[in-house]
Tab-separated table of C-alpha atoms in Angstrom:
chain	number	residue	atom	x	y	z
A	1	MET	CA	-53.892	5.100	-24.026
A	2	SER	CA	-57.315	5.622	-22.715
A	3	ALA	CA	-59.783	2.863	-21.782
A	4	TYR	CA	-61.649	0.656	-24.305
A	5	VAL	CA	-65.365	1.891	-25.185
A	6	GLN	CA	-68.157	0.074	-26.799
A	7	PRO	CA	-69.403	1.343	-30.071
A	8	ALA	CA	-72.640	2.820	-28.885
A	9	VAL	CA	-70.876	4.555	-25.845
A	10	LEU	CA	-68.413	5.975	-28.294
A	11	ALA	CA	-71.231	7.215	-30.477
A	12	ASN	CA	-73.055	8.733	-27.529
A	13	THR	CA	-69.737	10.342	-26.370
A	14	ALA	CA	-69.210	11.848	-29.861
A	15	ASN	CA	-72.629	13.121	-30.159
A	16	VAL	CA	-73.368	11.224	-33.424
A	17	ASN	CA	-75.696	8.283	-34.487
A	18	ARG	CA	-74.076	4.957	-34.082
A	19	SER	CA	-74.010	4.584	-37.787
A	20	TRP	CA	-71.108	6.725	-38.011
A	21	VAL	CA	-68.918	4.405	-35.979
A	22	THR	CA	-70.113	1.581	-38.474
A	23	LYS	CA	-69.006	3.767	-41.442
A	24	ALA	CA	-65.834	4.987	-39.887
A	25	ALA	CA	-65.093	1.072	-39.367
A	26	GLN	CA	-65.919	0.075	-42.811
A	27	LEU	CA	-63.477	2.703	-44.071
A	28	GLY	CA	-60.718	1.422	-41.807
A	29	LEU	CA	-60.577	4.738	-39.689
A	30	VAL	CA	-61.243	3.028	-36.420
A	31	ASN	CA	-60.868	-0.559	-35.065
A	32	PRO	CA	-64.257	-1.474	-33.515
A	33	SER	CA	-62.604	-3.982	-31.292
A	34	ALA	CA	-60.118	-1.575	-29.759
A	35	LEU	CA	-62.051	1.854	-29.731
A	36	ASP	CA	-60.832	4.622	-27.401
A	37	GLY	CA	-60.683	8.317	-26.769
A	38	GLU	CA	-58.893	9.113	-30.067
A	39	ASP	CA	-61.449	7.277	-31.863
A	40	VAL	CA	-64.181	9.521	-30.276
A	41	ILE	CA	-62.612	12.410	-31.916
A	42	VAL	CA	-61.983	10.653	-35.228
A	43	VAL	CA	-65.546	9.416	-35.511
A	44	ARG	CA	-66.862	13.068	-34.496
A	45	VAL	CA	-64.554	14.644	-37.149
A	46	PHE	CA	-65.406	12.046	-39.822
A	47	ALA	CA	-69.265	12.549	-39.397
A	48	PHE	CA	-68.817	16.397	-39.606
A	49	VAL	CA	-66.568	16.246	-42.855
A	50	ASP	CA	-68.674	13.408	-44.527
A	51	GLN	CA	-71.771	15.660	-44.438
A	52	LEU	CA	-69.731	18.729	-45.502
A	53	VAL	CA	-70.369	19.931	-49.025
A	54	TRP	CA	-68.377	22.995	-50.457
A	55	PRO	CA	-70.204	25.910	-52.182
A	56	GLY	CA	-70.512	24.799	-55.891
A	57	LYS	CA	-70.490	21.147	-55.230
A	58	LYS	CA	-73.402	18.722	-55.462
A	59	ARG	CA	-73.611	15.508	-53.830
A	60	SER	CA	-76.296	12.945	-53.077
A	61	ARG	CA	-76.732	11.731	-49.544
A	62	SER	CA	-77.643	8.194	-50.760
A	63	GLU	CA	-74.669	7.925	-53.023
A	64	ALA	CA	-72.022	5.724	-51.965
A	65	ARG	CA	-68.751	7.405	-52.020
A	66	ALA	CA	-64.929	6.901	-50.989
A	67	MET	CA	-63.507	9.628	-48.727
A	68	GLU	CA	-62.005	12.757	-50.703
A	69	PRO	CA	-58.388	13.652	-49.823
A	70	TRP	CA	-59.323	16.670	-47.737
A	71	GLN	CA	-61.486	14.589	-45.764
A	72	SER	CA	-58.783	11.933	-45.051
A	73	LEU	CA	-56.490	14.734	-44.099
A	74	ALA	CA	-58.956	16.140	-41.543
A	75	VAL	CA	-59.521	12.884	-39.956
A	76	ASN	CA	-55.834	11.999	-39.650
A	77	ALA	CA	-55.221	15.545	-38.456
A	78	ALA	CA	-57.903	14.967	-35.664
A	79	ARG	CA	-56.322	11.903	-34.543
A	80	ASP	CA	-52.819	13.567	-34.470
A	81	ALA	CA	-54.312	16.387	-32.365
A	82	ALA	CA	-55.944	14.040	-29.892
A	83	ARG	CA	-52.372	12.712	-28.991
A	84	ASP	CA	-50.265	15.931	-29.610
A	85	THR	CA	-49.187	17.659	-26.251
A	86	ALA	CA	-49.106	20.946	-28.262
A	87	THR	CA	-52.936	20.880	-28.453
A	88	ARG	CA	-54.679	23.425	-26.266
A	89	MET	CA	-58.376	23.882	-25.377
A	90	ASP	CA	-58.508	26.616	-27.977
A	91	SER	CA	-56.748	24.629	-30.711
A	92	ILE	CA	-58.682	24.861	-33.954
A	93	LEU	CA	-58.751	22.362	-36.925
A	94	TRP	CA	-59.023	24.365	-40.108
A	95	ILE	CA	-60.522	22.652	-43.258
A	96	THR	CA	-60.272	23.669	-46.656
A	97	PRO	CA	-61.128	21.994	-49.879
A	98	GLU	CA	-57.341	21.660	-50.612
A	99	GLY	CA	-56.125	20.503	-47.181
A	100	VAL	CA	-56.110	21.113	-43.398
A	101	GLU	CA	-54.170	22.983	-40.860
A	102	VAL	CA	-54.325	22.953	-36.874
A	103	THR	CA	-53.392	26.150	-34.921
A	104	ASN	CA	-52.993	26.408	-31.194
A	105	ASP	CA	-53.003	29.941	-30.329
A	106	PHE	CA	-54.861	33.204	-31.216
A	107	GLY	CA	-51.973	34.534	-33.403
A	108	SER	CA	-52.011	31.394	-35.406
A	109	HIS	CA	-55.603	31.431	-35.811
A	110	SER	CA	-55.590	35.099	-37.066
A	111	ALA	CA	-52.741	34.239	-39.527
A	112	PHE	CA	-54.685	31.267	-41.004
A	113	VAL	CA	-57.876	33.482	-41.555
A	114	LEU	CA	-55.898	36.272	-43.065
A	115	GLU	CA	-54.102	33.859	-45.444
A	116	HIS	CA	-57.382	32.112	-46.480
A	117	GLN	CA	-59.694	34.976	-46.565
A	118	ARG	CA	-60.418	34.389	-50.172
A	119	THR	CA	-61.055	30.682	-50.153
A	120	ASN	CA	-63.631	28.513	-48.331
A	121	PHE	CA	-62.870	27.032	-45.037
A	122	VAL	CA	-64.432	25.861	-41.791
A	123	ALA	CA	-63.266	25.694	-38.301
A	124	VAL	CA	-63.602	22.784	-35.926
A	125	PRO	CA	-63.138	23.387	-32.234
A	126	ILE	CA	-60.819	20.467	-32.022
A	127	GLY	CA	-59.240	21.557	-28.571
A	128	GLU	CA	-62.684	21.858	-27.030
A	129	TRP	CA	-63.729	18.551	-28.390
A	130	ILE	CA	-60.731	16.790	-27.003
A	131	ALA	CA	-60.905	18.453	-23.817
A	132	GLU	CA	-64.475	17.410	-23.235
A	133	LEU	CA	-63.651	13.623	-23.359
A	134	PRO	CA	-64.746	11.932	-20.107
A	135	PRO	CA	-62.110	10.878	-17.516
A	136	ASN	CA	-61.756	7.182	-18.769
A	137	LEU	CA	-61.223	8.434	-22.494
A	138	GLU	CA	-58.856	11.282	-21.754
A	139	THR	CA	-56.042	11.444	-24.208
A	140	ILE	CA	-53.759	14.413	-23.386
A	141	PHE	CA	-55.956	16.537	-20.985
A	142	HIS	CA	-56.125	15.171	-17.403
A	143	TRP	CA	-58.362	17.371	-15.442
A	144	PRO	CA	-58.487	17.463	-11.390
A	145	ARG	CA	-60.992	15.257	-9.884
A	146	LYS	CA	-64.349	16.791	-9.147
A	147	ILE	CA	-65.345	15.776	-5.494
A	148	MET	CA	-68.284	18.033	-4.807
A	149	ASP	CA	-71.032	19.633	-6.800
A	150	THR	CA	-73.881	21.028	-4.632
A	151	THR	CA	-75.808	24.132	-3.696
A	152	ILE	CA	-76.181	25.884	-0.301
A	153	THR	CA	-78.239	28.614	0.871
A	154	VAL	CA	-76.889	31.562	2.766
A	155	HIS	CA	-79.047	34.968	3.411
A	156	ASP	CA	-81.738	33.255	1.278
A	157	THR	CA	-79.504	33.137	-1.633
A	158	ALA	CA	-78.538	29.811	-3.386
A	159	ILE	CA	-74.787	29.383	-3.847
A	160	ALA	CA	-73.745	26.784	-6.378
A	161	LEU	CA	-70.478	24.855	-5.316
A	162	LEU	CA	-68.145	23.033	-7.488
A	163	ALA	CA	-64.949	21.671	-5.719
A	164	PHE	CA	-61.841	19.879	-7.014
A	165	SER	CA	-59.046	17.849	-5.424
A	166	THR	CA	-55.998	19.577	-6.691
A	167	ILE	CA	-52.816	19.376	-4.801
A	168	PRO	CA	-52.487	17.257	-1.513
A	169	GLN	CA	-54.335	18.502	1.352
A	170	GLN	CA	-56.168	21.301	-0.564
A	171	LEU	CA	-59.614	21.677	-1.730
A	172	THR	CA	-60.327	24.293	-4.453
A	173	VAL	CA	-64.003	25.328	-4.177
A	174	PHE	CA	-65.801	27.346	-7.007
A	175	ALA	CA	-68.746	29.486	-5.815
A	176	THR	CA	-71.208	31.451	-7.655
A	177	SER	CA	-72.010	35.044	-6.400
A	178	PRO	CA	-74.702	37.362	-7.706
A	179	ALA	CA	-72.607	40.484	-6.635
A	180	GLY	CA	-69.687	39.528	-4.276
A	181	PHE	CA	-69.665	37.569	-1.136
A	182	ASP	CA	-69.520	39.291	2.297
A	183	ASP	CA	-67.342	37.869	5.192
A	184	THR	CA	-70.289	35.951	6.540
A	185	THR	CA	-71.129	34.179	3.281
A	186	TYR	CA	-67.377	33.506	2.602
A	187	GLN	CA	-67.045	31.807	5.984
A	188	LYS	CA	-70.117	29.912	5.291
A	189	VAL	CA	-68.801	28.482	2.055
A	190	LYS	CA	-65.595	27.491	3.767
A	191	GLN	CA	-67.181	25.972	6.521
A	192	HIS	CA	-69.448	23.663	4.313
A	193	ALA	CA	-66.451	22.617	2.414
A	194	SER	CA	-64.487	21.926	5.523
A	195	SER	CA	-67.302	19.852	6.928
A	196	GLN	CA	-67.541	17.692	3.849
A	197	HIS	CA	-63.609	17.273	3.644
A	198	PRO	CA	-62.036	17.907	6.990
A	199	ASP	CA	-58.411	18.168	7.450
A	200	VAL	CA	-57.535	20.062	4.056
A	201	ALA	CA	-56.949	23.561	3.276
A	202	VAL	CA	-59.852	25.187	1.445
A	203	ARG	CA	-59.272	27.775	-1.580
A	204	VAL	CA	-62.375	29.644	-2.641
A	205	ILE	CA	-62.712	31.157	-5.965
A	206	GLU	CA	-65.817	33.315	-6.624
A	207	ARG	CA	-67.657	33.558	-9.776
A	208	GLN	CA	-69.644	36.734	-9.891
A	209	THR	CA	-72.658	36.351	-11.980
A	210	SER	CA	-74.212	39.847	-12.258
A	211	GLY	CA	-74.181	41.663	-15.368
A	212	ALA	CA	-73.296	40.757	-18.866
A	213	GLN	CA	-69.632	39.501	-17.912
A	214	LEU	CA	-68.874	36.751	-15.571
A	215	ARG	CA	-65.796	37.485	-13.279
A	216	TRP	CA	-63.540	35.228	-11.292
A	217	PHE	CA	-61.948	36.162	-8.109
A	218	GLU	CA	-59.782	34.293	-5.433
A	219	LEU	CA	-60.870	35.150	-1.965
A	220	TYR	CA	-58.399	35.501	1.025
A	221	ASP	CA	-59.047	36.137	4.786
A	222	LEU	CA	-57.842	39.586	6.133
A	223	PRO	CA	-56.093	39.111	9.397
A	224	ASP	CA	-58.517	41.525	11.258
A	225	GLY	CA	-61.560	39.886	9.462
A	226	GLY	CA	-63.017	40.574	6.081
A	227	VAL	CA	-62.317	39.587	2.576
A	228	VAL	CA	-59.859	40.466	0.018
A	229	ARG	CA	-60.235	39.704	-3.680
A	230	ARG	CA	-57.659	38.721	-6.262
A	231	PRO	CA	-59.079	38.921	-10.013
A	232	VAL	CA	-58.278	35.463	-11.781
A	233	ASP	CA	-57.997	35.104	-15.547
A	234	ASP	CA	-60.831	33.079	-17.169
A	235	THR	CA	-58.370	31.351	-19.519
A	236	SER	CA	-55.857	30.335	-16.858
A	237	LEU	CA	-58.853	28.549	-14.952
A	238	LEU	CA	-60.189	26.716	-18.035
A	239	ASN	CA	-56.604	25.584	-18.886
A	240	GLU	CA	-56.214	24.321	-15.124
A	241	TYR	CA	-59.648	22.776	-14.630
A	242	GLY	CA	-61.096	22.226	-18.259
A	243	PRO	CA	-64.591	22.404	-19.574
A	244	GLN	CA	-65.936	21.423	-16.149
A	245	LEU	CA	-65.958	25.037	-15.485
A	246	LYS	CA	-67.370	26.235	-18.669
A	247	HIS	CA	-70.977	26.517	-17.910
A	248	PHE	CA	-70.520	26.815	-14.053
A	249	GLY	CA	-72.442	29.971	-12.700
A	250	ARG	CA	-74.058	30.541	-16.043
A	251	ARG	CA	-77.890	31.218	-16.158
A	252	ARG	CA	-80.051	29.279	-18.448
A	253	ASP	CA	-80.500	32.657	-20.527
A	254	GLN	CA	-76.855	33.080	-20.814
A	255	GLU	CA	-76.304	29.462	-21.813
A	256	ALA	CA	-78.733	29.896	-24.693
A	257	THR	CA	-77.081	32.991	-26.294
């Protein structure tokens, strides 16, 4: 179980007004004296479904109302997903006027859409919401600890560095690159990381930021000097390091699109 959190902090973490925590408590969805990470997800989903109006339905915002069956199902499914080890970062909570379903992979996502293409439904990125819980409120995802977040300059170029403590005696450093590091830049990145965290092996993963697509490469020293690159799958990295990497290396104009 994750740590207790105050109602105001829970609301802020869930990106909702504190009134939603109060409403959820009044409906018995959460216990205000024992709030934790699961409750962040519950309140966030509750706030979403409480404002959701299906096509052809009318509802007054000021009208007091009990939860409808599909809303209760959605909230319960959200809590279950927050503790289910089958949940992945790309898991989706599908909500329909008749019920809910959680799918955990692309094939299941596609099957749901095909099966419900003639009905109304919405998709909640429940896996992402759970993955974004802060360290003290984690439920099922436990990401490596971030120990460096800085920028260095090499050849008049700013290079963002993000480092994690992964396995014992190893530091994994992510570094942005407009095109691709030459050997000098690669060595500068390693030297900076080693100066901050001596006596550990340094693993460097480069994120090339030129062009429309962002690409990841793990870098290795060649015996006679130089650098060799091995492409690394974006999904694998996100599954290992979580949403901490999601916006790393993105320019502001890329984040806005």
